[in-house]
XYZ file of N, CA and C in Angstrom:
378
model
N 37.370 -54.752 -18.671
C 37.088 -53.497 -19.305
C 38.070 -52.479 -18.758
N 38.929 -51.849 -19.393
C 39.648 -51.040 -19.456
C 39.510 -49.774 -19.858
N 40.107 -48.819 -19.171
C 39.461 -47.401 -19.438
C 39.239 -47.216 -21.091
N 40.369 -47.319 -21.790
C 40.532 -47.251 -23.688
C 39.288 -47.751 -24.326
N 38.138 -48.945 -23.737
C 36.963 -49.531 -23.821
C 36.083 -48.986 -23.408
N 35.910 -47.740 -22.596
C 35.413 -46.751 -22.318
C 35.738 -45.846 -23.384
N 36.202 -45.222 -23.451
C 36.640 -43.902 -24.349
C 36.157 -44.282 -25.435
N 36.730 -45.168 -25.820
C 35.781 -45.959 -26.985
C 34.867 -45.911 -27.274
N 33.524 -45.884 -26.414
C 32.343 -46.264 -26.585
C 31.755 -45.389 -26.573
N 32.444 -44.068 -25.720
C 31.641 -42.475 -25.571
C 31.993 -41.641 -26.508
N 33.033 -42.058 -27.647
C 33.217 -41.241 -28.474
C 32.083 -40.916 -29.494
N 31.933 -39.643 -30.851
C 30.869 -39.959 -31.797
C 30.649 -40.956 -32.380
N 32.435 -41.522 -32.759
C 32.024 -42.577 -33.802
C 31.367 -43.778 -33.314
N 31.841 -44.340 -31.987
C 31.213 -45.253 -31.534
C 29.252 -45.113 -31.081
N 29.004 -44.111 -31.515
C 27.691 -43.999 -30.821
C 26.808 -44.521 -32.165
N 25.702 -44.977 -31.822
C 24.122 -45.476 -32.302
C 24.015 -44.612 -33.526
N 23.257 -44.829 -34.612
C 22.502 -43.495 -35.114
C 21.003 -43.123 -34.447
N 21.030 -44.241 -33.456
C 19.866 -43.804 -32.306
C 19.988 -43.210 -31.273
N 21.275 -42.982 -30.803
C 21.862 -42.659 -29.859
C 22.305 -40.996 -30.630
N 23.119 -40.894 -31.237
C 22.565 -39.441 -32.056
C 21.390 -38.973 -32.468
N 20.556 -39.360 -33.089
C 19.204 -38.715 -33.064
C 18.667 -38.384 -31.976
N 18.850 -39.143 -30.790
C 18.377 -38.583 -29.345
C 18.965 -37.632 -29.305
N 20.439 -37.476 -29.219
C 21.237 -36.438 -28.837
C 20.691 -35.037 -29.739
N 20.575 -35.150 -31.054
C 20.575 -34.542 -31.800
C 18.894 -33.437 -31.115
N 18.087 -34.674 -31.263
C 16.988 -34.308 -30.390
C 16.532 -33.291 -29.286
N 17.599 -33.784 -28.634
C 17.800 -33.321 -27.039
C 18.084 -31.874 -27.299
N 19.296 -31.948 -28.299
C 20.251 -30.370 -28.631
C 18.652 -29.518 -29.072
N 18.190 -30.045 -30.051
C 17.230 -29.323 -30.732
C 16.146 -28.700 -29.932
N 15.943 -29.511 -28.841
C 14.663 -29.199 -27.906
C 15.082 -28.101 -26.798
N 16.269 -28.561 -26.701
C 16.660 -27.526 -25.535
C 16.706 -25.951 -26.305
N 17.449 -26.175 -27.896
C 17.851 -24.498 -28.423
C 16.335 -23.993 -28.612
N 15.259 -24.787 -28.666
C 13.856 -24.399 -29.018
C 13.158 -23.614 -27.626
N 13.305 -24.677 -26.491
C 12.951 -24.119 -25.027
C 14.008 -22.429 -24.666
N 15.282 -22.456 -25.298
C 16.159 -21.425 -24.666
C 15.531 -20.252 -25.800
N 15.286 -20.655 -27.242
C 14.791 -19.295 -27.758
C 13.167 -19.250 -27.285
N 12.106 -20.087 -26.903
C 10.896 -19.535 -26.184
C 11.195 -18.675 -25.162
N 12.382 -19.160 -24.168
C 12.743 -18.286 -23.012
C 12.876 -16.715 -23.199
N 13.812 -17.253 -24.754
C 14.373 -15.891 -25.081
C 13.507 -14.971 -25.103
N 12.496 -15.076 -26.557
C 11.778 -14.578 -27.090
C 10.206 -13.900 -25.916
N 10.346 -14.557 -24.374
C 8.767 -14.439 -23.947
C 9.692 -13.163 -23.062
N 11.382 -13.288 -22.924
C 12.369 -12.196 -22.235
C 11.579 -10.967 -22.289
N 11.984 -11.422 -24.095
C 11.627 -9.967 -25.055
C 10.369 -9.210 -25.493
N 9.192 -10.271 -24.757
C 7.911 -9.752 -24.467
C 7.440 -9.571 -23.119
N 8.318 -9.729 -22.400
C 8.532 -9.523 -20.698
C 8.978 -8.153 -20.769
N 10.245 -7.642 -21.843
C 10.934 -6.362 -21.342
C 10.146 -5.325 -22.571
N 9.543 -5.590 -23.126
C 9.282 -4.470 -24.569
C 7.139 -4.887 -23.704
N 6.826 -5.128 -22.981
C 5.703 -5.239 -22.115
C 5.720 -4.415 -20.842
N 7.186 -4.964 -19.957
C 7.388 -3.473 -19.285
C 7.483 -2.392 -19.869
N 8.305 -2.229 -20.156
C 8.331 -1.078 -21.151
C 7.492 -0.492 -21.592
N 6.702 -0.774 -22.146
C 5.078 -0.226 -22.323
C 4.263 0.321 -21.261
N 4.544 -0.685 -20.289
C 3.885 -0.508 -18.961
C 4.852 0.768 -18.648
N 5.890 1.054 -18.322
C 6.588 2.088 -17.510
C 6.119 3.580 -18.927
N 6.121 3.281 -20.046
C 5.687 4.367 -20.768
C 4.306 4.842 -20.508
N 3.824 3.953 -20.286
C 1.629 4.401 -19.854
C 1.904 4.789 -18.893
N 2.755 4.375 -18.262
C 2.693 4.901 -16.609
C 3.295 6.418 -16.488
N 4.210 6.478 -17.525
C 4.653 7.938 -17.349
C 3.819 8.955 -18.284
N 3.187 8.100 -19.055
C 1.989 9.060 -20.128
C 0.756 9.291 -19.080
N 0.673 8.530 -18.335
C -0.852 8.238 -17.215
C -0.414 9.572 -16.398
N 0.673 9.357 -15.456
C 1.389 10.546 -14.807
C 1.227 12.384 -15.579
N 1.713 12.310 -16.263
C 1.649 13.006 -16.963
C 0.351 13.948 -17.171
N -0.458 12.651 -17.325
C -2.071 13.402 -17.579
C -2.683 13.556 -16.554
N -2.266 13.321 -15.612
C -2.969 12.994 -14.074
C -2.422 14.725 -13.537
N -1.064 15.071 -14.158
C -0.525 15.908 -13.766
C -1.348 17.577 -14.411
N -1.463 17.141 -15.618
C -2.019 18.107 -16.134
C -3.446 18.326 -15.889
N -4.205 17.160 -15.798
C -5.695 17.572 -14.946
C -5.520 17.962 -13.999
N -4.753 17.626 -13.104
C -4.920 18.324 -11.484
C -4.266 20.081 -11.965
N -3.372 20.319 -12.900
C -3.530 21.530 -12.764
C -4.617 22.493 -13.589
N -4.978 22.004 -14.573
C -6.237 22.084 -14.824
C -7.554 22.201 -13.913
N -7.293 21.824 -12.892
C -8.575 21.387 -11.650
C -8.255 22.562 -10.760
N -6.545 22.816 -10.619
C -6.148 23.915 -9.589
C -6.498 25.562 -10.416
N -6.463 25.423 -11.709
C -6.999 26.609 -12.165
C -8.240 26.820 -12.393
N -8.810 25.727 -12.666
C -10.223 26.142 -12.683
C -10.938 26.340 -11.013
N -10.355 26.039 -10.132
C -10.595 26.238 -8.981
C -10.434 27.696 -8.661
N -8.753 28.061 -8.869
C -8.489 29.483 -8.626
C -9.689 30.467 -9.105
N -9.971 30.188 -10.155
C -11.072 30.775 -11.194
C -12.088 30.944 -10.526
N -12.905 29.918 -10.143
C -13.500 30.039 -9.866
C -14.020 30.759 -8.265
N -12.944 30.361 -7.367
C -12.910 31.049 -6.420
C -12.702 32.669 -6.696
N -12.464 33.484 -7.455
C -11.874 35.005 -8.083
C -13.150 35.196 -8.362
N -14.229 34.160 -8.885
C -15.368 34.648 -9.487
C -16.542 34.634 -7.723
N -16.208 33.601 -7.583
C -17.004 33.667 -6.208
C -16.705 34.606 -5.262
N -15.413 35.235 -5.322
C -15.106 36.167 -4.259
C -15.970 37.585 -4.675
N -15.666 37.855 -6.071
C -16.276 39.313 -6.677
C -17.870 38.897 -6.415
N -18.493 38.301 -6.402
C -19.848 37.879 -5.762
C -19.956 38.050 -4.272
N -19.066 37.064 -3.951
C -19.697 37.693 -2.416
C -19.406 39.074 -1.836
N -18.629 39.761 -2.748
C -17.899 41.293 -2.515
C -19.184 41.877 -2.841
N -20.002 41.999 -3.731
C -21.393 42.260 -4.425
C -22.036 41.927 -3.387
N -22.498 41.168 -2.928
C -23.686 40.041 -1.931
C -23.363 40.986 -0.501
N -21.821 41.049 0.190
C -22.042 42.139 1.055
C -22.486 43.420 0.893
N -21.698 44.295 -0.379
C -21.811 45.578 -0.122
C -23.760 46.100 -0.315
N -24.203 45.047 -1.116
C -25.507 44.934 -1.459
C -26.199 45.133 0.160
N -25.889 43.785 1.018
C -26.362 43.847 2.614
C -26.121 44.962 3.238
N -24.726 45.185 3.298
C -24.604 46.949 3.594
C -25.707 47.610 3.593
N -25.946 48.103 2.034
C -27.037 48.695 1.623
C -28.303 48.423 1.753
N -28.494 47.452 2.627
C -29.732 46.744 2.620
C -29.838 47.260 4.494
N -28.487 47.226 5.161
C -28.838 47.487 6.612
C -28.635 49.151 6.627
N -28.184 49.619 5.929
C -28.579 50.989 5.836
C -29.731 51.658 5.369
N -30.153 51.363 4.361
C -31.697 51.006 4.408
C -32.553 51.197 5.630
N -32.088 50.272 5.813
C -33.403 49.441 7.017
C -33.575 50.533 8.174
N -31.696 51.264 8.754
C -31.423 52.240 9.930
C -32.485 52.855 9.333
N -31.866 53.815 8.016
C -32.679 54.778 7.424
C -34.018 55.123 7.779
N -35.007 53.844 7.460
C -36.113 53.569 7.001
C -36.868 53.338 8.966
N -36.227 52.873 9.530
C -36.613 53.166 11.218
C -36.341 54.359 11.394
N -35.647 55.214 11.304
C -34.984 56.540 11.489
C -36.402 57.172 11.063
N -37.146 57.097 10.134
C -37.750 57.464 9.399
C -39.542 57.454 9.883
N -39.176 55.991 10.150
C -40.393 55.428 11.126
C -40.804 56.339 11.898
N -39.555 55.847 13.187
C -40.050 56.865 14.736
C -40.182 58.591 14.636
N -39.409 59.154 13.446
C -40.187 59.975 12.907
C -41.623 60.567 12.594
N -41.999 59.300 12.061
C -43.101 59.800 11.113
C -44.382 59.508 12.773
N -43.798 58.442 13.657
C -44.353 57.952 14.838
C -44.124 59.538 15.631
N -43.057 60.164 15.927
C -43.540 61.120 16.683
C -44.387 62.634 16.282
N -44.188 62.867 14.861
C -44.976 63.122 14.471
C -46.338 63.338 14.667
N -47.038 61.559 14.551
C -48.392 61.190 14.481
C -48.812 61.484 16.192
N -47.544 61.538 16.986
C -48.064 61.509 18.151
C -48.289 63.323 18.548
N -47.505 64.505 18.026
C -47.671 65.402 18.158
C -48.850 65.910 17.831
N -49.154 65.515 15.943
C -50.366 66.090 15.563
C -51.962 65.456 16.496
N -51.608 64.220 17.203
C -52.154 63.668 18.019
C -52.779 64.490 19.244
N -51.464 65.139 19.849
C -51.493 66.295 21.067
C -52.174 67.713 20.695
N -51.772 68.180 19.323
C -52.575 68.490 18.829
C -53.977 69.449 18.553
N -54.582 68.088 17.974
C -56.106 67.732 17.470
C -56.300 67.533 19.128
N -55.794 66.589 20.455
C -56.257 66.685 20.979
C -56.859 68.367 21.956
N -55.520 69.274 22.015
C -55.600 70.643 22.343
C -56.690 71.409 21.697
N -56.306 71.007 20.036
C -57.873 72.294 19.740
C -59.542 71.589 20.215
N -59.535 70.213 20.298
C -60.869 69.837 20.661
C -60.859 70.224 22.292
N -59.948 70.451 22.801
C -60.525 70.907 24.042
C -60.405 72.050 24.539
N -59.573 72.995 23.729
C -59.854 74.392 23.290
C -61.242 74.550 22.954
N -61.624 74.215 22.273
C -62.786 74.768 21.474
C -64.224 74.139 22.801
């Protein structure tokens, strides 16, 4: 066997029509496996893709509730402050009051103790 008896035998013409149908086979199975590859690529990258778009739509909304959350906070703190601004000056008025109203007391106490001295003077006058 000589190389030319080789060459020979690996050429098309010398091959099987069984030996092509395999081949033929083989070609066919592989272009079928390389476009599944292809095609699961293209649901690999248009899947990210989706994913990196939700993710920047998710962001997005995450962004706008929290400032949503920071204003309704501000808000609400502006409303709680004018309340407790109310709630003191109210106490104020409530411990002024109160001086007042002792002021008023030991008053009305020395008073009761004079007319006391008094009633006691004319009963022992008399």
């Amino acid at each position: 066997m000589d190389s030319s008896d080789i060459h020979v035998k690996d050429t098309p013409a010398s091959m099987s029509s069984m030996d092509m149908i395999t081949k033929d086979s083989i070609i066919q199975q592989a272009q079928e496996l390389i476009d599944e590859v292809n095609d699961k690529r293209k649901h690999d990258e248009l899947f990210s893709e989706y994913r990196k778009q939700l993710e920047k739509h998710v962001e997005k909304r995450c962004i706008t509730a929290q400032q949503q959350m920071v204003a309704m906070y501000e808000e609400h703190g502006r409303l709680m402050e004018e309340k407790l601004k109310k709630l003191f000056s109210c106490l104020d008025r409530v411990g002024k009051a109160e001086s007042e109203l002792m002021a008023f007391k030991q008053s009305l106490a020395m008073l009761y103790q004079e007319m006391q001295l008094d009633i006691d003077k004319i009963k022992t006058s008399t």
